[in-house]
PDB file of C-alpha atoms in Angstrom:
ATOM      1  CA  GLY A  22      -5.068  19.989   8.897  1.00 71.00           C
ATOM      2  CA  ALA A  23      -3.169  18.933   5.750  1.00 90.00           C
ATOM      3  CA  VAL A  24      -6.040  17.245   3.951  1.00 94.00           C
ATOM      4  CA  VAL A  25      -5.770  16.162   0.341  1.00 96.00           C
ATOM      5  CA  SER A  26      -8.784  15.029  -1.637  1.00 97.00           C
ATOM      6  CA  GLN A  27      -9.085  13.182  -4.920  1.00 97.00           C
ATOM      7  CA  HIS A  28     -11.961  12.947  -7.297  1.00 97.00           C
ATOM      8  CA  PRO A  29     -13.318  10.613  -8.425  1.00 97.00           C
ATOM      9  CA  SER A  30     -12.582   7.842  -5.940  1.00 97.00           C
ATOM     10  CA  TRP A  31     -13.205   5.281  -8.638  1.00 97.00           C
ATOM     11  CA  VAL A  32     -13.903   5.379 -12.355  1.00 97.00           C
ATOM     12  CA  ILE A  33     -14.673   2.819 -15.031  1.00 97.00           C
ATOM     13  CA  CYS A  34     -14.179   3.773 -18.646  1.00 96.00           C
ATOM     14  CA  LYS A  35     -14.041   2.212 -22.076  1.00 97.00           C
ATOM     15  CA  SER A  36     -10.776   1.628 -23.864  1.00 97.00           C
ATOM     16  CA  GLY A  37      -9.753   4.638 -25.941  1.00 97.00           C
ATOM     17  CA  THR A  38     -11.425   7.263 -23.793  1.00 97.00           C
ATOM     18  CA  SER A  39      -9.700   9.854 -21.608  1.00 97.00           C
ATOM     19  CA  VAL A  40     -10.108  10.154 -17.866  1.00 97.00           C
ATOM     20  CA  LYS A  41      -9.314  13.124 -15.652  1.00 97.00           C
ATOM     21  CA  ILE A  42      -8.452  12.773 -11.983  1.00 98.00           C
ATOM     22  CA  GLU A  43      -8.408  15.802  -9.688  1.00 97.00           C
ATOM     23  CA  CYS A  44      -6.213  16.278  -6.646  1.00 97.00           C
ATOM     24  CA  ARG A  45      -6.930  19.117  -4.247  1.00 96.00           C
ATOM     25  CA  SER A  46      -5.219  20.356  -1.115  1.00 94.00           C
ATOM     26  CA  LEU A  47      -8.126  21.484   1.045  1.00 95.00           C
ATOM     27  CA  ASP A  48      -6.501  23.435   3.847  1.00 91.00           C
ATOM     28  CA  PHE A  49      -3.028  24.359   2.663  1.00 92.00           C
ATOM     29  CA  GLN A  50      -1.262  25.655  -0.403  1.00 93.00           C
ATOM     30  CA  ALA A  51       0.539  22.884  -2.228  1.00 91.00           C
ATOM     31  CA  THR A  52       3.746  24.115  -3.760  1.00 88.00           C
ATOM     32  CA  THR A  53       4.519  20.650  -5.071  1.00 92.00           C
ATOM     33  CA  MET A  54       2.266  17.772  -5.996  1.00 95.00           C
ATOM     34  CA  PHE A  55       3.212  14.222  -6.789  1.00 96.00           C
ATOM     35  CA  TRP A  56       1.376  11.562  -8.746  1.00 97.00           C
ATOM     36  CA  TYR A  57       1.860   7.894  -7.981  1.00 97.00           C
ATOM     37  CA  ARG A  58       0.626   4.649  -9.356  1.00 96.00           C
ATOM     38  CA  GLN A  59       0.231   1.560  -7.206  1.00 94.00           C
ATOM     39  CA  PHE A  60      -0.315  -2.018  -8.289  1.00 90.00           C
ATOM     40  CA  PRO A  61      -1.832  -4.604  -5.929  1.00 86.00           C
ATOM     41  CA  LYS A  62       0.435  -5.454  -3.017  1.00 82.00           C
ATOM     42  CA  GLN A  63       3.209  -3.267  -4.387  1.00 87.00           C
ATOM     43  CA  SER A  64       4.693  -0.023  -3.224  1.00 87.00           C
ATOM     44  CA  LEU A  65       4.150   3.406  -4.693  1.00 92.00           C
ATOM     45  CA  MET A  66       5.596   4.145  -8.111  1.00 93.00           C
ATOM     46  CA  LEU A  67       6.256   7.826  -8.699  1.00 94.00           C
ATOM     47  CA  MET A  68       4.962   8.989 -12.052  1.00 95.00           C
ATOM     48  CA  ALA A  69       5.638  12.715 -11.983  1.00 95.00           C
ATOM     49  CA  THR A  70       6.262  15.757  -9.839  1.00 93.00           C
ATOM     50  CA  SER A  71       4.700  19.112 -10.502  1.00 91.00           C
ATOM     51  CA  ASN A  72       5.117  22.606  -9.144  1.00 89.00           C
ATOM     52  CA  GLU A  73       2.388  25.197  -9.455  1.00 83.00           C
ATOM     53  CA  GLY A  74       2.602  26.993 -12.749  1.00 81.00           C
ATOM     54  CA  SER A  75       5.401  24.820 -14.107  1.00 85.00           C
ATOM     55  CA  LYS A  76       5.544  21.829 -16.385  1.00 87.00           C
ATOM     56  CA  ALA A  77       5.552  18.488 -14.628  1.00 92.00           C
ATOM     57  CA  THR A  78       8.723  16.452 -14.332  1.00 93.00           C
ATOM     58  CA  TYR A  79       8.072  12.879 -15.391  1.00 95.00           C
ATOM     59  CA  GLU A  80       9.915   9.815 -14.172  1.00 93.00           C
ATOM     60  CA  GLN A  81      11.776   7.700 -16.652  1.00 92.00           C
ATOM     61  CA  GLY A  82       9.462   5.404 -18.554  1.00 93.00           C
ATOM     62  CA  VAL A  83       6.312   7.458 -17.933  1.00 95.00           C
ATOM     63  CA  GLU A  84       4.789   8.751 -21.157  1.00 94.00           C
ATOM     64  CA  LYS A  85       4.078  12.441 -20.696  1.00 92.00           C
ATOM     65  CA  ASP A  86       1.751  12.523 -23.709  1.00 94.00           C
ATOM     66  CA  LYS A  87      -0.333   9.773 -22.207  1.00 96.00           C
ATOM     67  CA  PHE A  88      -0.395  11.006 -18.628  1.00 97.00           C
ATOM     68  CA  LEU A  89      -1.044  14.741 -18.809  1.00 95.00           C
ATOM     69  CA  ILE A  90      -0.468  16.616 -15.585  1.00 94.00           C
ATOM     70  CA  ASN A  91      -1.608  20.153 -14.944  1.00 91.00           C
ATOM     71  CA  HIS A  92      -0.868  22.066 -11.756  1.00 89.00           C
ATOM     72  CA  ALA A  93      -2.753  25.248 -12.473  1.00 83.00           C
ATOM     73  CA  SER A  94      -3.144  26.544  -8.934  1.00 90.00           C
ATOM     74  CA  LEU A  95      -1.695  26.083  -5.468  1.00 91.00           C
ATOM     75  CA  THR A  96      -4.591  23.832  -4.503  1.00 93.00           C
ATOM     76  CA  LEU A  97      -5.344  21.818  -7.629  1.00 94.00           C
ATOM     77  CA  SER A  98      -3.513  19.368  -9.841  1.00 94.00           C
ATOM     78  CA  THR A  99      -5.069  17.142 -12.454  1.00 95.00           C
ATOM     79  CA  LEU A 100      -3.933  13.920 -14.081  1.00 97.00           C
ATOM     80  CA  THR A 101      -5.500  13.054 -17.417  1.00 97.00           C
ATOM     81  CA  VAL A 102      -5.024   9.554 -18.743  1.00 97.00           C
ATOM     82  CA  THR A 103      -5.438   9.929 -22.486  1.00 97.00           C
ATOM     83  CA  SER A 104      -6.669   7.112 -24.734  1.00 96.00           C
ATOM     84  CA  ALA A 105      -6.794   4.767 -21.780  1.00 97.00           C
ATOM     85  CA  HIS A 106      -6.225   1.055 -22.276  1.00 96.00           C
ATOM     86  CA  PRO A 107      -6.737  -1.902 -19.925  1.00 96.00           C
ATOM     87  CA  GLU A 108      -3.062  -1.859 -18.935  1.00 95.00           C
ATOM     88  CA  ASP A 109      -3.620   1.630 -17.500  1.00 96.00           C
ATOM     89  CA  SER A 110      -5.988   0.169 -14.925  1.00 96.00           C
ATOM     90  CA  SER A 111      -4.465   0.877 -11.550  1.00 96.00           C
ATOM     91  CA  PHE A 112      -4.743   2.769  -8.294  1.00 97.00           C
ATOM     92  CA  TYR A 113      -3.613   6.369  -8.752  1.00 98.00           C
ATOM     93  CA  ILE A 114      -2.637   8.415  -5.703  1.00 98.00           C
ATOM     94  CA  CYS A 115      -1.601  12.033  -5.439  1.00 97.00           C
ATOM     95  CA  SER A 116       0.268  13.774  -2.661  1.00 96.00           C
ATOM     96  CA  ALA A 117       1.110  17.350  -1.850  1.00 95.00           C
ATOM     97  CA  THR A 118       3.686  19.258   0.133  1.00 93.00           C
ATOM     98  CA  GLY A 119       3.267  22.771   1.460  1.00 88.00           C
ATOM     99  CA  LEU A 120       5.334  24.679   3.962  1.00 85.00           C
ATOM    100  CA  THR A 121       7.049  21.473   5.115  1.00 86.00           C
ATOM    101  CA  ASP A 122       8.523  18.596   3.103  1.00 86.00           C
ATOM    102  CA  THR A 123       5.977  16.123   4.446  1.00 92.00           C
ATOM    103  CA  GLN A 124       3.893  14.573   1.687  1.00 94.00           C
ATOM    104  CA  TYR A 125       0.197  14.345   2.489  1.00 96.00           C
ATOM    105  CA  PHE A 126      -1.606  11.813   0.367  1.00 97.00           C
ATOM    106  CA  GLY A 127      -5.030  11.766  -1.152  1.00 97.00           C
ATOM    107  CA  PRO A 128      -7.326   8.754  -0.749  1.00 97.00           C
ATOM    108  CA  GLY A 129      -6.558   7.448  -4.223  1.00 97.00           C
ATOM    109  CA  THR A 130      -8.532   6.826  -7.405  1.00 98.00           C
ATOM    110  CA  ARG A 131      -9.230   3.343  -8.697  1.00 97.00           C
ATOM    111  CA  LEU A 132      -9.228   3.356 -12.509  1.00 97.00           C
ATOM    112  CA  THR A 133     -10.627   0.404 -14.426  1.00 97.00           C
ATOM    113  CA  VAL A 134     -10.401   0.439 -18.208  1.00 97.00           C
ATOM    114  CA  LEU A 135     -12.632  -2.037 -20.000  1.00 96.00           C
TER     115      LEU A 135
ATOM    116  CA  GLU B  21      23.055   3.906  -5.305  1.00 78.00           C
ATOM    117  CA  ASP B  22      20.371   5.359  -3.063  1.00 77.00           C
ATOM    118  CA  GLN B  23      18.237   2.626  -1.566  1.00 87.00           C
ATOM    119  CA  VAL B  24      15.549   2.067   1.051  1.00 94.00           C
ATOM    120  CA  THR B  25      14.813  -1.410   2.380  1.00 95.00           C
ATOM    121  CA  GLN B  26      12.046  -2.388   4.756  1.00 97.00           C
ATOM    122  CA  SER B  27      11.913  -5.578   6.765  1.00 97.00           C
ATOM    123  CA  PRO B  28      10.221  -7.828   7.353  1.00 97.00           C
ATOM    124  CA  GLU B  29       7.943  -7.879   4.317  1.00 96.00           C
ATOM    125  CA  ALA B  30       5.144  -9.266   6.437  1.00 97.00           C
ATOM    126  CA  LEU B  31       4.631  -9.606  10.160  1.00 98.00           C
ATOM    127  CA  ARG B  32       1.928 -11.406  12.097  1.00 98.00           C
ATOM    128  CA  LEU B  33       1.531 -10.563  15.765  1.00 98.00           C
ATOM    129  CA  GLN B  34      -0.802 -11.632  18.475  1.00 98.00           C
ATOM    130  CA  GLU B  35      -2.713  -8.802  20.045  1.00 98.00           C
ATOM    131  CA  GLY B  36      -0.510  -7.298  22.755  1.00 97.00           C
ATOM    132  CA  GLU B  37       2.715  -8.728  21.305  1.00 98.00           C
ATOM    133  CA  SER B  38       5.104  -5.817  20.832  1.00 98.00           C
ATOM    134  CA  SER B  39       7.543  -5.732  17.915  1.00 98.00           C
ATOM    135  CA  SER B  40       9.541  -3.468  15.619  1.00 98.00           C
ATOM    136  CA  LEU B  41       9.571  -2.736  11.907  1.00 98.00           C
ATOM    137  CA  ASN B  42      12.819  -1.764  10.242  1.00 98.00           C
ATOM    138  CA  CYS B  43      13.640   0.730   7.510  1.00 98.00           C
ATOM    139  CA  SER B  44      17.291   0.784   6.479  1.00 97.00           C
ATOM    140  CA  TYR B  45      18.658   3.250   4.002  1.00 95.00           C
ATOM    141  CA  THR B  46      21.788   3.998   2.039  1.00 92.00           C
ATOM    142  CA  VAL B  47      21.520   7.491   0.652  1.00 86.00           C
ATOM    143  CA  SER B  48      23.835  10.368  -0.011  1.00 82.00           C
ATOM    144  CA  GLY B  49      22.530  12.961   2.359  1.00 85.00           C
ATOM    145  CA  LEU B  50      19.351  12.366   4.352  1.00 89.00           C
ATOM    146  CA  ARG B  51      17.040  15.324   4.554  1.00 92.00           C
ATOM    147  CA  GLY B  52      14.181  13.545   6.292  1.00 94.00           C
ATOM    148  CA  LEU B  53      12.634  10.134   6.935  1.00 96.00           C
ATOM    149  CA  PHE B  54       8.883   9.637   6.913  1.00 96.00           C
ATOM    150  CA  TRP B  55       6.625   6.856   8.164  1.00 98.00           C
ATOM    151  CA  TYR B  56       3.185   6.229   6.724  1.00 97.00           C
ATOM    152  CA  ARG B  57       0.385   3.779   7.360  1.00 98.00           C
ATOM    153  CA  GLN B  58      -1.633   2.502   4.402  1.00 97.00           C
ATOM    154  CA  ASP B  59      -4.876   0.595   4.642  1.00 96.00           C
ATOM    155  CA  PRO B  60      -6.047  -1.477   1.656  1.00 93.00           C
ATOM    156  CA  GLY B  61      -7.600   0.648  -1.075  1.00 93.00           C
ATOM    157  CA  LYS B  62      -6.618   3.924   0.580  1.00 95.00           C
ATOM    158  CA  GLY B  63      -3.862   6.481   0.316  1.00 96.00           C
ATOM    159  CA  PRO B  64      -1.004   6.487   2.827  1.00 96.00           C
ATOM    160  CA  GLU B  65      -1.648   8.270   6.105  1.00 96.00           C
ATOM    161  CA  PHE B  66       1.189  10.335   7.538  1.00 96.00           C
ATOM    162  CA  LEU B  67       2.566   9.163  10.883  1.00 97.00           C
ATOM    163  CA  PHE B  68       5.970  10.677  11.612  1.00 96.00           C
ATOM    164  CA  THR B  69       8.846  12.726  10.248  1.00 96.00           C
ATOM    165  CA  LEU B  70      12.376  12.267  11.617  1.00 96.00           C
ATOM    166  CA  TYR B  71      15.233  14.536  10.637  1.00 94.00           C
ATOM    167  CA  SER B  72      18.347  13.604  12.594  1.00 93.00           C
ATOM    168  CA  ALA B  73      19.945  10.600  14.257  1.00 94.00           C
ATOM    169  CA  GLY B  74      18.767  10.136  17.812  1.00 96.00           C
ATOM    170  CA  GLU B  75      15.397  11.707  17.180  1.00 97.00           C
ATOM    171  CA  GLU B  76      12.297   9.894  18.436  1.00 97.00           C
ATOM    172  CA  LYS B  77       8.591  10.510  17.872  1.00 97.00           C
ATOM    173  CA  GLU B  78       5.611   8.831  19.536  1.00 97.00           C
ATOM    174  CA  LYS B  79       1.929   8.532  18.795  1.00 94.00           C
ATOM    175  CA  GLU B  80      -0.294   6.225  20.810  1.00 95.00           C
ATOM    176  CA  ARG B  81       1.174   2.716  20.463  1.00 97.00           C
ATOM    177  CA  LEU B  82       3.736   3.736  17.853  1.00 98.00           C
ATOM    178  CA  LYS B  83       7.241   5.062  18.365  1.00 98.00           C
ATOM    179  CA  ALA B  84       9.666   5.903  15.587  1.00 98.00           C
ATOM    180  CA  THR B  85      13.409   6.188  16.053  1.00 98.00           C
ATOM    181  CA  LEU B  86      16.231   7.145  13.720  1.00 97.00           C
ATOM    182  CA  THR B  87      19.931   6.314  13.472  1.00 95.00           C
ATOM    183  CA  LYS B  88      22.406   7.189  10.744  1.00 91.00           C
ATOM    184  CA  LYS B  89      21.597   3.989   8.866  1.00 93.00           C
ATOM    185  CA  GLU B  90      18.082   2.958   9.793  1.00 96.00           C
ATOM    186  CA  SER B  91      14.791   3.761  11.413  1.00 98.00           C
ATOM    187  CA  PHE B  92      12.601   1.589  13.573  1.00 98.00           C
ATOM    188  CA  LEU B  93       8.869   1.755  14.068  1.00 98.00           C
ATOM    189  CA  HIS B  94       8.140   0.186  17.433  1.00 98.00           C
ATOM    190  CA  ILE B  95       4.618  -1.040  18.058  1.00 98.00           C
ATOM    191  CA  THR B  96       3.736  -1.556  21.689  1.00 98.00           C
ATOM    192  CA  ALA B  97       0.862  -3.850  22.647  1.00 98.00           C
ATOM    193  CA  PRO B  98      -0.672  -3.763  19.160  1.00 98.00           C
ATOM    194  CA  LYS B  99      -4.386  -4.089  18.550  1.00 98.00           C
ATOM    195  CA  PRO B 100      -6.143  -5.562  15.500  1.00 97.00           C
ATOM    196  CA  GLU B 101      -6.875  -2.060  14.240  1.00 97.00           C
ATOM    197  CA  ASP B 102      -3.121  -1.518  13.863  1.00 98.00           C
ATOM    198  CA  SER B 103      -3.159  -4.007  11.001  1.00 98.00           C
ATOM    199  CA  ALA B 104      -2.013  -2.187   7.865  1.00 97.00           C
ATOM    200  CA  THR B 105       0.980  -1.748   5.597  1.00 97.00           C
ATOM    201  CA  TYR B 106       3.609   0.579   7.012  1.00 98.00           C
ATOM    202  CA  LEU B 107       5.729   2.502   4.524  1.00 97.00           C
ATOM    203  CA  CYS B 108       8.874   4.472   5.102  1.00 97.00           C
ATOM    204  CA  ALA B 109      10.225   7.108   2.764  1.00 95.00           C
ATOM    205  CA  VAL B 110      13.550   8.902   2.654  1.00 95.00           C
ATOM    206  CA  GLN B 111      13.944  12.424   1.333  1.00 92.00           C
ATOM    207  CA  ILE B 112      17.203  13.288  -0.365  1.00 89.00           C
ATOM    208  CA  THR B 113      16.583  16.699  -1.863  1.00 77.00           C
ATOM    209  CA  GLY B 114      13.597  18.982  -1.988  1.00 72.00           C
ATOM    210  CA  ASN B 115      11.529  16.807  -4.302  1.00 78.00           C
ATOM    211  CA  GLN B 116      13.433  13.549  -4.323  1.00 87.00           C
ATOM    212  CA  PHE B 117      11.921  10.802  -2.202  1.00 90.00           C
ATOM    213  CA  TYR B 118      12.583   7.076  -2.074  1.00 91.00           C
ATOM    214  CA  PHE B 119       9.875   4.779  -0.738  1.00 93.00           C
ATOM    215  CA  GLY B 120      10.398   1.350   0.734  1.00 94.00           C
ATOM    216  CA  THR B 121       8.206  -1.557  -0.317  1.00 93.00           C
ATOM    217  CA  GLY B 122       6.443  -1.638   3.032  1.00 95.00           C
ATOM    218  CA  THR B 123       5.802  -4.051   5.875  1.00 97.00           C
ATOM    219  CA  SER B 124       2.397  -5.684   5.966  1.00 97.00           C
ATOM    220  CA  LEU B 125       1.369  -5.993   9.606  1.00 98.00           C
ATOM    221  CA  THR B 126      -1.406  -8.298  10.753  1.00 98.00           C
ATOM    222  CA  VAL B 127      -2.468  -8.260  14.400  1.00 98.00           C
ATOM    223  CA  ILE B 128      -4.475 -11.297  15.415  1.00 97.00           C
ATOM    224  CA  PRO B 129      -7.062 -10.952  18.197  1.00 96.00           C
TER     225      PRO B 129
END
């Protein structure tokens, strides 16, 4: 149980384009979803927290107009990187909590912006 | 200031050589402490949740313990497949979590 999926697992895009990453909880209802960014050999950096049907809460320094988060249902959250640039290249990971406070993580999405 | 520190940063063990990873925390009100395992290029995999001092959890060769100031992840007779980065996270409130920077474990055959 408690499986979280992400799609795509990797994506390469041109600078200036937008990329959408999906995060789904497959076997539980996710009341809260988190989006993280991780650089090589570094720990997780929280970008934002979202509750179903509410606006996401962004961490300080994260541009909400650049990283659009939508949590439209109890099983789906999306992260859209708008007008992506090479510095946005990173490993993006989502997590979800349901009935318990335990965060279950997705497998991550590797974004490369050329 | 709320803080989570993991040590050591990196650990190399011979296969079968038991050891412990440390996660110390200074937070105002612990709601839960979580241990995760992360393999390169993958998302963290949940291992344990601990809620109160004195609590212990075990899974195969891993055992997690919790005191009022720190948690230990004990690895007994590790195997090469235990090589990974181990992360701990502390929950303060409902949605407020602090992650440590992880311990990179390498088990040599």
